[in-house]
Short mmCIF file of C-alpha atoms in Angstrom, two decimals:
data_model
loop_
_atom_site.label_atom_id
_atom_site.label_comp_id
_atom_site.label_asym_id
_atom_site.label_seq_id
_atom_site.Cartn_x
_atom_site.Cartn_y
_atom_site.Cartn_z
CA MET Y 1 70.00 -90.80 -247.63
CA VAL Y 2 73.01 -91.09 -245.22
CA ASP Y 3 72.19 -88.97 -242.01
CA THR Y 4 74.55 -86.13 -242.25
CA MET Y 5 72.42 -84.71 -239.35
CA ALA Y 6 74.26 -87.02 -237.11
CA LEU Y 7 77.36 -84.91 -237.67
CA LEU Y 8 75.81 -82.03 -236.36
CA PRO Y 9 76.84 -81.60 -232.72
CA SER Y 10 76.29 -84.69 -232.05
CA PHE Y 11 78.27 -83.52 -235.13
CA ILE Y 12 80.43 -86.91 -234.89
CA ARG Y 13 77.44 -89.14 -235.44
CA PRO Y 14 79.11 -55.93 -259.01
CA THR Y 15 81.37 -56.97 -262.03
CA ARG Y 16 84.37 -55.16 -263.18
CA MET Y 17 86.43 -55.54 -266.42
CA THR Y 18 90.14 -55.80 -267.33
CA LYS Y 19 91.17 -55.47 -270.60
CA ARG Y 20 94.54 -56.63 -271.80
CA PRO Y 21 96.59 -56.82 -275.17
CA ALA Y 22 95.65 -60.36 -276.85
CA ARG Y 23 98.67 -62.43 -277.70
CA PRO Y 24 99.63 -65.34 -279.90
CA ALA Y 25 99.59 -67.96 -276.72
CA GLY Y 26 98.16 -67.82 -273.71
CA PRO Y 27 95.08 -68.58 -271.27
CA PRO Y 28 92.05 -68.63 -272.55
CA ALA Y 29 90.33 -65.26 -273.08
CA ALA Y 30 93.91 -63.60 -272.61
CA ASP Y 31 92.55 -60.12 -273.51
CA GLU Y 32 89.58 -59.97 -271.21
CA ALA Y 33 88.98 -61.08 -267.55
CA VAL Y 34 85.84 -60.40 -265.56
CA LEU Y 35 85.32 -60.14 -261.68
CA ASP Y 36 82.11 -62.26 -260.33
CA ALA Y 37 80.49 -61.92 -263.57
CA PRO Y 38 76.57 -62.40 -263.47
CA ASP Y 39 75.09 -65.10 -265.88
CA ASP Y 40 73.03 -64.48 -268.71
CA ARG Y 41 69.83 -64.16 -266.67
CA LEU Y 42 71.09 -62.24 -264.03
CA SER Y 43 72.35 -59.97 -265.83
CA PRO Y 44 69.69 -58.21 -267.69
CA ALA Y 45 68.08 -58.17 -264.18
CA LEU Y 46 70.86 -56.29 -262.74
CA VAL Y 47 70.61 -54.01 -265.68
CA ALA Y 48 67.09 -53.45 -265.28
CA ALA Y 49 67.52 -52.74 -261.27
CA ALA Y 50 70.39 -50.05 -262.06
CA ARG Y 51 67.51 -47.93 -263.71
CA GLY Y 52 65.16 -48.73 -260.42
CA ASP Y 53 63.27 -51.62 -261.79
CA HIS Y 54 62.59 -54.37 -260.06
CA THR Y 55 60.26 -56.47 -262.63
CA GLY Y 56 63.26 -58.19 -263.93
CA ALA Y 57 64.70 -59.33 -260.57
CA ALA Y 58 61.17 -60.46 -259.72
CA ALA Y 59 60.79 -62.46 -262.38
CA LEU Y 60 64.16 -64.41 -262.28
CA LEU Y 61 63.35 -64.86 -259.05
CA ALA Y 62 59.77 -66.29 -259.28
CA ALA Y 63 61.32 -68.32 -262.24
CA THR Y 64 63.53 -70.08 -259.71
CA ARG Y 65 60.63 -70.81 -257.53
CA ALA Y 66 58.19 -72.07 -260.03
CA ALA Y 67 60.95 -74.56 -261.64
CA ALA Y 68 62.29 -75.64 -257.98
CA GLU Y 69 65.63 -74.34 -259.08
CA TRP Y 70 67.21 -73.80 -255.42
CA GLU Y 71 70.85 -73.91 -256.36
CA ASN Y 72 70.31 -70.62 -258.73
CA ARG Y 73 67.52 -69.07 -256.42
CA ASP Y 74 69.86 -68.88 -253.52
CA ARG Y 75 73.14 -67.80 -256.22
CA TYR Y 76 71.05 -64.81 -257.38
CA VAL Y 77 69.50 -63.94 -254.28
CA ARG Y 78 72.53 -63.02 -252.71
CA ARG Y 79 73.76 -61.41 -256.09
CA LEU Y 80 70.85 -59.02 -255.98
CA ALA Y 81 70.93 -58.60 -251.83
CA ALA Y 82 74.43 -57.39 -252.70
CA PHE Y 83 73.22 -54.67 -255.30
CA ALA Y 84 70.70 -53.58 -252.78
CA ARG Y 85 73.00 -53.10 -250.41
CA SER Y 86 74.44 -50.18 -252.43
CA ARG Y 87 71.52 -49.35 -254.72
CA PRO Y 88 68.29 -49.76 -253.19
CA GLU Y 89 65.58 -47.80 -254.25
CA TRP Y 90 64.68 -50.52 -256.84
CA PHE Y 91 64.10 -52.98 -253.72
CA GLU Y 92 62.38 -50.51 -252.05
CA ASN Y 93 60.07 -49.81 -254.82
CA TRP Y 94 59.50 -53.76 -255.28
CA ARG Y 95 58.57 -54.21 -251.37
CA THR Y 96 56.33 -51.44 -251.55
CA ALA Y 97 54.23 -52.82 -254.70
CA ALA Y 98 54.46 -56.44 -253.32
CA PRO Y 99 54.84 -56.61 -249.85
CA GLY Y 100 53.74 -60.11 -249.59
CA ASP Y 101 55.91 -61.55 -252.52
CA PRO Y 102 57.60 -64.44 -251.79
CA ASP Y 103 60.55 -63.50 -253.32
CA ALA Y 104 61.03 -60.54 -252.04
CA LEU Y 105 60.70 -61.26 -249.13
CA LEU Y 106 63.34 -63.70 -249.16
CA LEU Y 107 65.09 -60.90 -250.85
CA ASP Y 108 64.63 -58.88 -247.61
CA ALA Y 109 65.83 -61.90 -245.24
CA GLN Y 110 69.02 -61.80 -247.15
CA LEU Y 111 69.18 -57.95 -247.17
CA THR Y 112 68.79 -57.67 -242.92
CA VAL Y 113 71.42 -60.40 -242.97
CA ASP Y 114 74.18 -58.94 -244.94
CA ARG Y 115 73.51 -55.40 -243.44
CA ALA Y 116 74.27 -57.05 -239.70
CA TRP Y 117 76.75 -58.93 -240.62
CA PRO Y 118 80.11 -56.62 -240.69
CA SER Y 119 78.94 -55.09 -237.61
CA PRO Y 120 80.69 -54.87 -234.40
CA ALA Y 121 76.05 -55.26 -233.18
CA ARG Y 122 75.92 -58.09 -235.55
CA ALA Y 123 73.87 -60.58 -233.05
CA GLU Y 124 71.78 -58.06 -231.95
CA LEU Y 125 70.88 -56.71 -235.27
CA LEU Y 126 70.30 -60.29 -236.31
CA ARG Y 127 67.26 -60.12 -234.27
CA GLU Y 128 65.23 -57.85 -236.39
CA ALA Y 129 66.07 -60.44 -239.38
CA SER Y 130 64.14 -63.30 -237.53
CA PRO Y 131 60.70 -62.30 -238.28
CA LEU Y 132 61.95 -61.42 -241.90
CA ILE Y 133 63.32 -65.35 -242.11
CA THR Y 134 60.10 -67.11 -240.99
CA ALA Y 135 58.16 -65.21 -242.92
CA ALA Y 136 60.20 -65.88 -246.08
CA ALA Y 137 60.04 -69.67 -245.23
CA ARG Y 138 56.45 -69.82 -244.90
CA ALA Y 139 55.79 -68.03 -248.59
CA ASP Y 140 57.06 -71.37 -249.99
CA ASP Y 141 57.54 -74.33 -247.79
CA ARG Y 142 59.37 -76.24 -250.43
CA ASP Y 143 62.26 -73.45 -250.54
CA PRO Y 144 65.72 -74.35 -248.34
CA VAL Y 145 66.64 -71.07 -249.07
CA PRO Y 146 65.18 -69.10 -246.28
CA TRP Y 147 66.38 -71.93 -244.31
CA ARG Y 148 69.90 -71.31 -245.48
CA ILE Y 149 69.75 -67.83 -244.30
CA ALA Y 150 68.23 -69.11 -240.78
CA LEU Y 151 71.67 -71.37 -241.02
CA ASP Y 152 73.76 -68.57 -241.31
CA HIS Y 153 71.58 -66.47 -238.71
CA ALA Y 154 71.66 -68.81 -236.52
CA ARG Y 155 75.75 -69.09 -236.65
CA GLY Y 156 76.03 -65.30 -236.72
CA SER Y 157 73.84 -64.70 -233.51
CA ARG Y 158 75.66 -68.04 -232.00
CA ALA Y 159 72.93 -70.26 -231.55
CA GLY Y 160 72.91 -73.32 -229.33
CA HIS Y 161 73.69 -76.76 -231.15
CA ARG Y 162 69.90 -78.12 -230.79
CA TYR Y 163 68.01 -74.96 -232.30
CA PHE Y 164 70.57 -75.71 -235.43
CA GLU Y 165 70.43 -78.94 -235.56
CA GLU Y 166 66.47 -78.23 -235.86
CA LEU Y 167 67.08 -76.02 -238.47
CA TRP Y 168 69.61 -78.09 -240.13
CA GLU Y 169 66.81 -80.88 -239.95
CA ALA Y 170 64.13 -78.77 -241.59
CA ALA Y 171 66.91 -77.22 -244.76
CA VAL Y 172 67.60 -81.06 -245.35
CA ARG Y 173 63.93 -82.06 -245.37
CA ARG Y 174 63.29 -79.39 -248.40
CA ALA Y 175 66.50 -79.65 -250.17
CA PRO Y 176 69.01 -83.39 -248.82
CA HIS Y 177 72.06 -81.84 -251.12
CA HIS Y 178 71.51 -78.26 -251.60
CA TYR Y 179 74.72 -76.50 -251.56
CA GLY Y 180 74.48 -73.20 -249.69
CA CYS Y 181 72.82 -75.48 -247.04
CA HIS Y 182 75.70 -77.50 -246.53
CA VAL Y 183 78.24 -74.92 -246.46
CA ALA Y 184 76.51 -72.79 -243.85
CA ALA Y 185 76.57 -76.12 -241.90
CA LEU Y 186 80.23 -76.28 -242.80
CA ARG Y 187 80.89 -72.99 -241.48
CA TYR Y 188 78.95 -73.49 -238.76
CA LEU Y 189 81.26 -76.31 -237.56
CA ALA Y 190 83.92 -74.15 -238.11
CA ALA Y 191 83.08 -71.80 -235.48
CA LEU Y 192 82.16 -73.98 -233.03
CA TRP Y 193 84.69 -76.18 -232.91
CA HIS Y 194 87.51 -73.99 -234.26
CA GLY Y 195 90.91 -75.62 -235.10
CA SER Y 196 88.91 -78.96 -235.11
CA HIS Y 197 89.02 -79.71 -239.06
CA HIS Y 198 88.89 -82.82 -238.54
CA ALA Y 199 85.30 -82.31 -237.35
CA CYS Y 200 84.73 -80.42 -240.61
CA PHE Y 201 85.50 -82.84 -243.30
CA ASP Y 202 83.43 -85.47 -241.37
CA PHE Y 203 81.14 -83.55 -242.58
CA ALA Y 204 81.79 -82.66 -245.88
CA ASP Y 205 82.92 -86.19 -246.47
CA LEU Y 206 79.87 -87.81 -245.45
CA ALA Y 207 77.31 -85.51 -247.39
CA ALA Y 208 79.50 -85.76 -250.47
CA GLN Y 209 79.34 -89.20 -250.34
CA ASP Y 210 75.37 -89.25 -250.34
CA ALA Y 211 75.24 -86.57 -252.76
CA PRO Y 212 74.90 -87.07 -256.65
CA ALA Y 213 78.41 -86.79 -258.48
CA ASP Y 214 77.11 -83.80 -260.38
CA SER Y 215 76.11 -82.05 -257.05
CA LEU Y 216 77.82 -78.99 -255.70
CA VAL Y 217 78.27 -80.82 -252.61
CA GLN Y 218 80.95 -82.75 -254.25
CA ALA Y 219 83.13 -80.20 -253.79
CA LEU Y 220 82.53 -79.35 -250.17
CA PRO Y 221 85.32 -81.40 -248.95
CA ALA Y 222 87.25 -79.34 -251.04
CA ARG Y 223 85.83 -75.78 -249.21
CA ALA Y 224 86.85 -77.39 -245.84
CA ALA Y 225 90.74 -77.90 -247.33
CA PHE Y 226 91.01 -74.16 -248.15
CA GLY Y 227 89.33 -73.76 -244.29
CA TYR Y 228 92.00 -76.15 -242.75
CA LEU Y 229 94.77 -74.59 -245.47
CA THR Y 230 94.01 -71.28 -244.78
CA ASP Y 231 93.23 -71.27 -241.24
CA GLY Y 232 96.85 -72.98 -239.66
CA CYS Y 233 95.22 -74.24 -236.48
CA GLY Y 234 94.46 -77.38 -235.17
CA PRO Y 235 95.73 -80.76 -235.48
CA GLU Y 236 97.61 -81.53 -238.79
CA LEU Y 237 95.18 -83.50 -241.23
CA GLY Y 238 96.94 -86.30 -243.83
CA ARG Y 239 98.24 -85.36 -246.92
CA ALA Y 240 96.15 -88.24 -248.27
CA ARG Y 241 92.72 -86.64 -247.32
CA LEU Y 242 93.24 -82.89 -248.25
CA ASP Y 243 94.25 -84.79 -252.23
CA ALA Y 244 90.77 -86.89 -251.89
CA ALA Y 245 88.94 -83.38 -251.08
CA ALA Y 246 91.06 -81.97 -254.19
CA ASP Y 247 89.63 -85.27 -256.27
CA ARG Y 248 86.17 -85.11 -255.95
CA ALA Y 249 86.33 -80.92 -256.81
CA VAL Y 250 88.18 -82.09 -259.86
CA ALA Y 251 85.92 -84.80 -260.86
CA LEU Y 252 83.28 -82.60 -260.36
CA SER Y 253 84.63 -79.41 -262.42
CA VAL Y 254 85.04 -82.01 -265.24
CA ARG Y 255 81.35 -82.13 -265.41
CA LEU Y 256 80.78 -78.48 -265.41
CA PRO Y 257 80.17 -76.13 -268.52
CA ALA Y 258 83.81 -75.19 -268.99
CA ALA Y 259 84.69 -70.96 -268.91
CA ASP Y 260 80.93 -70.03 -267.44
CA PRO Y 261 79.88 -68.02 -264.43
CA TRP Y 262 78.33 -70.51 -262.80
CA PRO Y 263 80.93 -72.65 -261.31
CA ALA Y 264 83.22 -70.20 -261.42
CA GLU Y 265 83.01 -69.74 -257.23
CA VAL Y 266 83.87 -73.92 -256.82
CA ARG Y 267 87.13 -73.62 -259.25
CA ASN Y 268 88.42 -70.17 -258.41
CA LYS Y 269 88.44 -72.01 -254.76
CA LEU Y 270 90.00 -75.17 -256.07
CA LEU Y 271 92.53 -73.42 -257.78
CA TYR Y 272 93.88 -72.39 -254.51
CA VAL Y 273 93.77 -75.64 -253.15
CA LEU Y 274 95.47 -77.45 -255.73
CA LEU Y 275 98.34 -74.57 -255.69
CA ARG Y 276 98.68 -74.89 -251.99
CA LEU Y 277 99.26 -79.28 -252.71
CA ASP Y 278 101.58 -78.44 -255.14
CA ARG Y 279 99.22 -79.82 -257.77
CA ARG Y 280 100.26 -77.77 -260.91
CA ASP Y 281 99.65 -79.76 -263.35
CA ASP Y 282 95.64 -79.85 -261.96
CA ALA Y 283 95.58 -76.08 -261.30
CA ALA Y 284 96.74 -75.29 -264.78
CA THR Y 285 93.97 -77.41 -265.72
CA GLN Y 286 91.49 -75.20 -263.60
CA ALA Y 287 92.97 -71.80 -264.99
CA ARG Y 288 91.80 -73.16 -268.31
CA LEU Y 289 88.20 -74.14 -266.89
CA ILE Y 290 88.14 -71.21 -265.12
CA GLY Y 291 88.63 -69.28 -268.07
CA PRO Y 292 87.91 -65.55 -267.85
CA TYR Y 293 85.21 -65.81 -264.70
CA ALA Y 294 87.48 -64.59 -261.57
CA THR Y 295 85.91 -64.92 -258.49
CA SER Y 296 86.90 -61.93 -255.56
CA PHE Y 297 86.55 -64.67 -253.60
CA PRO Y 298 89.16 -66.67 -252.23
CA TRP Y 299 91.71 -63.82 -254.13
CA ASP Y 300 90.24 -60.82 -251.86
CA ARG Y 301 91.67 -62.43 -249.03
CA PHE Y 302 95.25 -61.70 -250.24
CA SER Y 303 94.97 -58.73 -252.39
CA ASP Y 304 92.78 -55.26 -252.31
CA ASP Y 305 93.31 -56.36 -255.79
CA PRO Y 306 91.76 -59.72 -256.20
CA LEU Y 307 91.39 -59.78 -260.14
CA GLY Y 308 95.04 -58.56 -260.88
CA HIS Y 309 95.75 -61.39 -258.31
CA PHE Y 310 94.07 -63.76 -260.13
CA LEU Y 311 95.09 -62.92 -263.66
CA ARG Y 312 99.26 -63.14 -262.11
CA LEU Y 313 98.35 -67.14 -260.70
CA ARG Y 314 96.55 -67.62 -264.19
CA ASP Y 315 99.43 -66.08 -266.74
CA HIS Y 316 101.84 -67.86 -264.41
CA LEU Y 317 100.26 -71.48 -264.64
CA LEU Y 318 99.47 -71.21 -268.20
CA THR Y 319 102.61 -69.56 -269.90
CA GLY Y 320 105.42 -69.27 -266.88
CA GLY Y 321 106.88 -72.86 -268.03
CA PRO Y 322 108.08 -75.56 -265.07
CA GLU Y 323 108.76 -72.25 -263.09
CA PRO Y 324 107.32 -72.82 -259.33
CA VAL Y 325 104.37 -70.80 -258.65
CA PRO Y 326 105.78 -67.45 -256.89
CA ALA Y 327 104.93 -67.87 -252.99
CA GLY Y 328 103.30 -64.24 -252.92
CA LEU Y 329 100.67 -65.64 -255.32
CA VAL Y 330 99.43 -68.61 -253.12
CA PRO Y 331 100.03 -66.84 -249.32
CA GLY Y 332 99.25 -70.01 -246.34
CA PRO Y 333 98.21 -69.20 -242.97
CA ALA Y 334 101.56 -67.43 -241.72
CA ASP Y 335 101.88 -64.98 -244.70
CA PRO Y 336 101.36 -61.77 -243.64
CA LEU Y 337 98.92 -61.29 -246.88
CA GLY Y 338 96.78 -63.94 -245.76
CA ASP Y 339 96.19 -62.52 -242.00
CA HIS Y 340 95.56 -59.24 -242.55
CA ARG Y 341 92.86 -60.02 -245.44
CA GLY Y 342 90.70 -62.83 -243.73
CA HIS Y 343 87.30 -59.97 -243.10
CA VAL Y 344 84.46 -61.30 -243.86
CA ARG Y 345 82.56 -60.02 -247.10
CA ALA Y 346 78.66 -59.68 -246.80
CA GLY Y 347 78.27 -62.04 -249.85
CA ASP Y 348 80.35 -64.91 -248.39
CA HIS Y 349 79.64 -64.82 -244.48
#
């Protein structure tokens, strides 16, 4: 395994649906588009939680732990924590019924970090999460997800380089190619060296080179490209490096199921990157692969109506002929829309 550790400082060594009239030709599922749709496993757990029943969520997270499905586990715990922020009763029932449950401990740690993140007193509030993250990590030593939460926690509390390196080493020892942990490290780099996008790309490129062809880590350079294209800060990166990052993510997208909620977030960010690079044909291909599965991020950075924004983009790409995409649909860092939408959502910190 390539020592991506050498790149860390030492770094350089809920669902909404829109119904639309059907038409003879147009985008896939043109009469229906869904925002942040849960997959077939998560959906019944959320429905049960809405009724106050935690058993579906408990069974789902237990299954991911038993099968070592770490990427799914990470996604599910984020979504369940987001639901528990607005509907906490079912989780409180679970925590009371099974206080030592590894999955309840993990969800408690994620939920506490999420609640602290938007606060001006974030660093202070995050201190309350430390023992919860420790408890979740001790509950199952194989699980990398508590370590991803710990990496996010370290960034939010402005932890020093050495401490972050220790967390990173523990995370990749458990799952060398876990996407969530790599994203957390990339965000730490971006926060630490704001504007030094070369450092972020060096880390992302090395991680992707080391990862299997079907690993989500192949999309990490495109995520670094997204950060660069929406930042407008730091030295200019060469076009070739941005295209290479997009090419990696395009190759990954082809390997993933089409019109499926699982790869939707990767594809929605890739769509933005391709549009900013004026690669219209590739962007249209991604729009078809996305199908009806829009995600809030990144479109909520540019619009109060992320679903509508996505639909306008998709319609233009797939039915608009050779006409250029209107500039307002793909804002850059200097665009007023891009400037004031840059708040951090709990689900994407």
